Each structure stands twice: as C-alpha cells, then as structure tokens.
Short mmCIF file of C-alpha atoms in Angstrom, two decimals:
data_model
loop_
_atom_site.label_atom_id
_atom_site.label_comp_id
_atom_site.label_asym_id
_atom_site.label_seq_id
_atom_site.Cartn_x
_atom_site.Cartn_y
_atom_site.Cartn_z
CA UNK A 1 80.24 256.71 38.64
CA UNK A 2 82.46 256.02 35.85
CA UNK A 3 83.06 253.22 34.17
CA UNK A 4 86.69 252.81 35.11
CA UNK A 5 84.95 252.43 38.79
CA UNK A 6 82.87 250.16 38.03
CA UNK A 7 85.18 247.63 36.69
CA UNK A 8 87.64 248.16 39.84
CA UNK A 9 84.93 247.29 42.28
CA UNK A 10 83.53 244.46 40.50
CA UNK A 11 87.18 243.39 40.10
CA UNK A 12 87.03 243.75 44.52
CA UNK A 13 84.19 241.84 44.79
CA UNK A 14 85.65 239.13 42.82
CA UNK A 15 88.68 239.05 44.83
CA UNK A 16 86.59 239.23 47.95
CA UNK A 17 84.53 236.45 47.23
CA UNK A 18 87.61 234.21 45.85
CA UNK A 19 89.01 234.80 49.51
CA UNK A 20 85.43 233.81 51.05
CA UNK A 21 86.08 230.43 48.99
CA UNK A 22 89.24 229.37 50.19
CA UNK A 23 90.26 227.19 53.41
CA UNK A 24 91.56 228.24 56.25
CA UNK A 25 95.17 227.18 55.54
CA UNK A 26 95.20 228.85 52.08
CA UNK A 27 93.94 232.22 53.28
CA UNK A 28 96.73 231.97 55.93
CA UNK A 29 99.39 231.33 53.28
CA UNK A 30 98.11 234.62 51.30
CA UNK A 31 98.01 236.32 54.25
CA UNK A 32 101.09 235.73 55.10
CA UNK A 33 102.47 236.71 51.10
CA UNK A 34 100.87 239.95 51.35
CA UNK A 35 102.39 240.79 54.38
CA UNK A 36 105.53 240.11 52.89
CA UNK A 37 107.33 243.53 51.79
CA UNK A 38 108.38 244.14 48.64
CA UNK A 39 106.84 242.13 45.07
CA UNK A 40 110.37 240.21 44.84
CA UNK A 41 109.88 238.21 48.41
CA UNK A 42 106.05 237.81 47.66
CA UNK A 43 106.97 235.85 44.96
CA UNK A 44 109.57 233.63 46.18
CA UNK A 45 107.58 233.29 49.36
CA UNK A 46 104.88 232.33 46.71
CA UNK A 47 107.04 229.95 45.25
CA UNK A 48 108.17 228.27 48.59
CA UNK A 49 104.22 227.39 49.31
CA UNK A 50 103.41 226.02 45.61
CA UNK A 51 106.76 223.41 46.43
CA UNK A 52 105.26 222.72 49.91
CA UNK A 53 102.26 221.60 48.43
CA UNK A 54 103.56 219.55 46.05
CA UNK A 55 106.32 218.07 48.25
CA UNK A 56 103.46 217.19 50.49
CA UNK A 57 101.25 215.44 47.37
CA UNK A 58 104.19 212.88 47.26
CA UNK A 59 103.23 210.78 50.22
CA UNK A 60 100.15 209.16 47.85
CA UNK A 61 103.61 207.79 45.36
CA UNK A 62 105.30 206.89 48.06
CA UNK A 63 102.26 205.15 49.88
CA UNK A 64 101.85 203.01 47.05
CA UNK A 65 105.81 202.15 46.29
CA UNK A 66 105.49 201.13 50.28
CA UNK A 67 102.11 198.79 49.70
CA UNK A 68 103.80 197.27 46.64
CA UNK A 69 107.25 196.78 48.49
CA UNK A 70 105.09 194.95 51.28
CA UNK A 71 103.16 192.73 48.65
CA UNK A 72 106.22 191.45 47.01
CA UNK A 73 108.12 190.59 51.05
CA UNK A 74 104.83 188.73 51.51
CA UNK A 75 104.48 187.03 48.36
CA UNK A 76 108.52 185.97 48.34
CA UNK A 77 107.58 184.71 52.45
CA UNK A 78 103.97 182.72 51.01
CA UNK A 79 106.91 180.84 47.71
CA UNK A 80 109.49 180.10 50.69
CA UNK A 81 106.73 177.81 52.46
CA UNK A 82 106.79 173.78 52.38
CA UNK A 83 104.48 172.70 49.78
CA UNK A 84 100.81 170.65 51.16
CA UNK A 85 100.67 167.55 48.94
CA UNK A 86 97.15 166.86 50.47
CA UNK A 87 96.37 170.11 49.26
CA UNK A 88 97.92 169.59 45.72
CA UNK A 89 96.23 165.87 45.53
CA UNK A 90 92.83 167.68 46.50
CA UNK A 91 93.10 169.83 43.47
CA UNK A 92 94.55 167.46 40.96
CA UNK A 93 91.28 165.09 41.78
CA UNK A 94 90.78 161.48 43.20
CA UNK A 95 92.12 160.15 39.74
CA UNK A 96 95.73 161.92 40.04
CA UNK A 97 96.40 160.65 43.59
CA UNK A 98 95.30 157.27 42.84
CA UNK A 99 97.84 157.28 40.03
CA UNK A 100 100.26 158.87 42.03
CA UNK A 101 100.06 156.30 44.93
CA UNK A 102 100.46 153.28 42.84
CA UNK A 103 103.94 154.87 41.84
CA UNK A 104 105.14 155.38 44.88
CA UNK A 105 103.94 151.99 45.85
CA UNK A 106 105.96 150.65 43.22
CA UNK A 107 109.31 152.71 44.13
CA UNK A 108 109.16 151.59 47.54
CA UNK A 109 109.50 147.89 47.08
CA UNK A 110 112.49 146.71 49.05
CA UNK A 111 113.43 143.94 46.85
CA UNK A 112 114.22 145.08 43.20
CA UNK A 113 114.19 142.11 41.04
CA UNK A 114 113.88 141.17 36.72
CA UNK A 115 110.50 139.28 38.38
CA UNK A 116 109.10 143.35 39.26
CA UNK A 117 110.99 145.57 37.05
CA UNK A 118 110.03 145.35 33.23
CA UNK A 119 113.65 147.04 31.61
CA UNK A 120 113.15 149.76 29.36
CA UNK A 121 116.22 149.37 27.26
CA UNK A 122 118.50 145.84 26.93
CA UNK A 123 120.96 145.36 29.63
CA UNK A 124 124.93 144.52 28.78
CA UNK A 125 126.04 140.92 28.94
CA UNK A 126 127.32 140.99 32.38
CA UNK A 127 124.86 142.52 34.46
CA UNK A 128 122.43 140.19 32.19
CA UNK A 129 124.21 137.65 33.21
CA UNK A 130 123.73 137.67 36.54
CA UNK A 131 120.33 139.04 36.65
CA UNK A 132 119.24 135.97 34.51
CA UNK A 133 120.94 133.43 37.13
CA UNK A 134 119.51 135.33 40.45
CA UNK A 135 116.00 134.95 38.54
CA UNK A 136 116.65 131.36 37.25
CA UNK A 137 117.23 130.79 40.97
CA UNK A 138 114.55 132.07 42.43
CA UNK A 139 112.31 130.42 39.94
CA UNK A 140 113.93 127.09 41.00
CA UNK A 141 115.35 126.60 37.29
CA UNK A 142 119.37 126.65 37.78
CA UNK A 143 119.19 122.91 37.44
CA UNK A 144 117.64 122.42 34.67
CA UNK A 145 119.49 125.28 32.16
CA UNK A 146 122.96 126.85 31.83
CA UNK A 147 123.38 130.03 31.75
CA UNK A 148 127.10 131.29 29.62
CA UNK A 149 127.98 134.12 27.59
CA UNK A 150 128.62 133.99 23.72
CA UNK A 151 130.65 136.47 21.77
CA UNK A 152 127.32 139.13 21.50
CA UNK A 153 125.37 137.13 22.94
CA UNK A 154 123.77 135.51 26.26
CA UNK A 155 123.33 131.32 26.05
CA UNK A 156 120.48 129.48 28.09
CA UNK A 157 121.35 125.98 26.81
CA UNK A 158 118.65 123.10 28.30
CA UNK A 159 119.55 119.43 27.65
CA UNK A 160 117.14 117.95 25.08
CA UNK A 161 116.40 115.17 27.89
CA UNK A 162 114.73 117.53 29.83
CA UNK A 163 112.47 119.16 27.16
CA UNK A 164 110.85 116.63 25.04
CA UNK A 165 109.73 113.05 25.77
CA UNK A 166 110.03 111.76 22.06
CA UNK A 167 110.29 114.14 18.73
CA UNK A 168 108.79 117.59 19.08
CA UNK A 169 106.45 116.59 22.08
CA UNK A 170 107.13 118.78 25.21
CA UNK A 171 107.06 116.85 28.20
CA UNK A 172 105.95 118.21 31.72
CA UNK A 173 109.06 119.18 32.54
CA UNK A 174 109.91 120.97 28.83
CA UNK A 175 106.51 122.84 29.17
CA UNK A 176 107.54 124.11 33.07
CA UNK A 177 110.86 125.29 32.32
CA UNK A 178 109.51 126.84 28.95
CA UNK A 179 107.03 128.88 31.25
CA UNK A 180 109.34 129.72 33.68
CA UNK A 181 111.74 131.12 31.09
CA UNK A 182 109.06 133.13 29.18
CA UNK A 183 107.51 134.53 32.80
CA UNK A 184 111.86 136.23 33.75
CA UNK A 185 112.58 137.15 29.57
CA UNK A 186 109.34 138.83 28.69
CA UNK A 187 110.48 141.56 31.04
CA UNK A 188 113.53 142.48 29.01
CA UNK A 189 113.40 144.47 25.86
CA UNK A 190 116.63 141.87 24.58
CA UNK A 191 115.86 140.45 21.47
CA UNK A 192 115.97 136.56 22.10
CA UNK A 193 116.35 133.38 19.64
CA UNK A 194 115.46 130.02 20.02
CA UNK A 195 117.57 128.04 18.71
CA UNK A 196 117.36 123.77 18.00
CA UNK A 197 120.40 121.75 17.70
CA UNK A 198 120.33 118.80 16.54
CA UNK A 199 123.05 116.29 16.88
CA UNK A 200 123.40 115.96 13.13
CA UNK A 201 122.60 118.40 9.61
CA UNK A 202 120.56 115.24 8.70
CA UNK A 203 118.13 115.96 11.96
CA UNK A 204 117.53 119.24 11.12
CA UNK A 205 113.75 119.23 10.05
CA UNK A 206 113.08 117.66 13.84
CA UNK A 207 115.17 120.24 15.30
CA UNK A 208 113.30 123.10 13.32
CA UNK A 209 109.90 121.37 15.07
CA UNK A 210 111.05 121.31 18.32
CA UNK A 211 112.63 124.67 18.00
CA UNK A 212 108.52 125.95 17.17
CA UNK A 213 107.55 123.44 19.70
CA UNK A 214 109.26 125.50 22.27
CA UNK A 215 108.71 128.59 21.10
CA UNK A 216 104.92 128.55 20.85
CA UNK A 217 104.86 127.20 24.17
CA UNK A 218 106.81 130.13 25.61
CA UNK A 219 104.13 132.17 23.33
CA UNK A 220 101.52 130.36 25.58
CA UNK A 221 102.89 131.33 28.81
CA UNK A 222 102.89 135.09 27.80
CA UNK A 223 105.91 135.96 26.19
CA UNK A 224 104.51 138.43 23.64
CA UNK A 225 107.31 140.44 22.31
CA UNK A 226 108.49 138.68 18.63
CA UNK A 227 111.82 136.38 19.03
CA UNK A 228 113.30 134.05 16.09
CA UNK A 229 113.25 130.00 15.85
CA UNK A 230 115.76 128.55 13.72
CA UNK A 231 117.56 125.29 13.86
CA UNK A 232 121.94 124.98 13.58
CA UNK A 233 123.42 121.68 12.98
CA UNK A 234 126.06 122.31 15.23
CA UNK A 235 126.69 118.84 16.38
CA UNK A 236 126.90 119.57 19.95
CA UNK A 237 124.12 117.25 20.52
CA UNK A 238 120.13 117.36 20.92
CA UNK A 239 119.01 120.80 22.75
CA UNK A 240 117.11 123.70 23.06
CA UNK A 241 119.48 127.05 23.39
CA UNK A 242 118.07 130.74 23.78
CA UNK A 243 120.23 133.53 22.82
CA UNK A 244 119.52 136.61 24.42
CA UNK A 245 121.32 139.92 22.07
CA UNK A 246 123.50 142.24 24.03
CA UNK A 247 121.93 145.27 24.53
CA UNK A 248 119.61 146.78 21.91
CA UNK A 249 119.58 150.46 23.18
CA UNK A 250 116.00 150.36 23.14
CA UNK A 251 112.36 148.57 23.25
CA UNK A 252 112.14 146.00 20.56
#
C-alpha cells in the first residue's frame, strides 16, 4: 500500500472516531449539512447552526440581567417599608434609647415655660418682656418688682424697702426675691446688670455694697453665668434695678 493510502485512511479513521465523539444533536446537524447538495448551501446551512447555538448561549446573559432586575424591585420594595424604631434602639444599645427617651420626654411637656426651657440665644425686648412677667407671676414675685422696658434694655426695679433691713444687710424678703430672680434669669443667655441707686452721688459707696450684696446673693441661689454690679446716682431714690440687654445673638 502506498503511502498516499495510508495517510487517507488514517485521515478516515480520524474522522470516524471524531463522529463517534459527538452527541446526538451534533451528529444530526452534520448529517443533515452533508445531505445538503452543493458546497455553497453546506456552508450557509453551516452557518445557520453555529448562530443557533450561539443565539441559544444567550439565555445564561439574559438569566442574570432577569435575577439582577428582580434584586433591585425587591431591594426598592424592602427601602419603601416603615422603619422599626425598636429595632433601630436595639442596635444603637441601651445607652442611645435612654438618651433618646429623655428627649422626647422633654419635647412633650405641655406647658412650655422660661422655668423648663434654658434659651439658647437672648430673646428681643418684647417677647422678654412678657416671658419675664408670666414667670415673675408664677413665682409669686409681681408684687414685689416692676417689670418696664428701657431704650436697649429690660428694667426689674425692686423698692429698696423690700430688699434690705438697714445698709447692705438683705432682709428675708431681699434674700427671697433675690432667689427667685436668679432661679427665672439664669435660664437666659441675656447679659444682666445689677444696678444700685442711691438717692444721692454722696450715697454711692452704700449703694455699690448693696449692689454686691445682691448680687452675691443671686450668685448663692445659682445664677452662674457672669453679670455686672455697679452703682448710678440717679436720684430716683434707694433701689435695686436689673437690666437685662436686648438680645445678644448668642450664649454669653
């Protein structure tokens, strides 16, 4: 046998075993190209099965676009839902929630007042004003100060009479209303003064004492934010007058 011969039937037995090797369907698609007439159709025919087969790789790509699709509806449904607080307390810890309730405690209070609210910035004359006499009120004071407005400023004038029992000595009732005032104006950020005035210039070294006098005992009671004691010869007679500044735009 030649050589020529030899190659052509290894080159059969090749082909024979590729065609032992291939699946049913495949075998059926060559089949069905070699029984196809002329070289021309085999190919396209050829052709035609290769895009088959790839049209019908696409469903993985379009299996996943659907799964991702899906994930994003159920995600945008899961954002849409009413958020747990108990949940959100649970994982913020025993520490946020307690903080948390204590606020809302405090923002639920029915009755607003300067006695519960400490004011982050000063407050204008007018609603001063009359958030000074509603707490002067309520701390049974209105008798015992006036309450008028200066040109910048806010005037609690109290009669000397009812202050001091002799010199700079407070009496019981001078020490009560001094309390009183320092429990309502230490929750406003207003800068105050405490003014003495004395019914003459030749006074004014007594009115300087009772000025301190007063002041240290508002100190006492807790007023802690700083203030200014001075003494005026304005001859309006003996007296103790704070002046409360028009609004500072800020904590002092």
């Amino acid at each position: 046998m030649s050589e020529g011969a030899s190659t052509s039937n290894d080159l059969i037995e090749e082909a024979k075993l590729a065609l032992n090797t291939l699946t049913a369907p495949e075998a059926q698609e060559i089949a069905a190209i070699k029984s196809v007439g002329s070289p021309a159709l085999r190919a396209r025919a050829g052709e035609d099965i290769e895009a088959k087969k790839a049209q019908a790789r696409l469903w993985l790509t379009s299996f996943t676009d659907l799964v991702s699709l899906m994930l994003c509806f159920f995600v945008l449904i899961f954002s849409t839902r009413d958020i747990d607080m108990k949940v959100v307390q649970k994982m913020k810890g025993p520490e946020y929630h307690a903080e948390a309730t204590k606020g809302v405690e405090g923002g639920q209070s029915e009755e607003m007042n300067i006695a519960r609210v400490e004011y982050g910035s000063g407050l204008d004359l007018d609603y001063l004003e009359g958030v000074l006499k509603n707490s002067v009120a309520q701390a049974k004071l209105q008798d015992d100060v006036t309450i008028s407005q200066g040109r910048d400023h806010l005037r609690i004038t109290i009669e000397s009479g009812r202050v001091f029992d002799s010199g700079a000595a407070l009496s019981a009732s001078g020490k009560r209303i001094a309390s009183g005032l320092a429990d309502r104006l230490k929750l406003l950020s207003n800068h105050i003064t405490v003014v003495a005035s004395p019914g003459s210039s030749a006074e004014w070294e007594s009115g300087m004492a009772q000025a301190v006098a007063f002041g240290e005992e508002m100190r006492d009671a807790g007023y802690r934010k700083p203030f200014t004691v001075l003494a005026e010869g304005s001859g309006r007679g003996d007296g103790i007058e704070i002046r409360v500044e028009a609004d500072t735009g800020g904590v002092r």
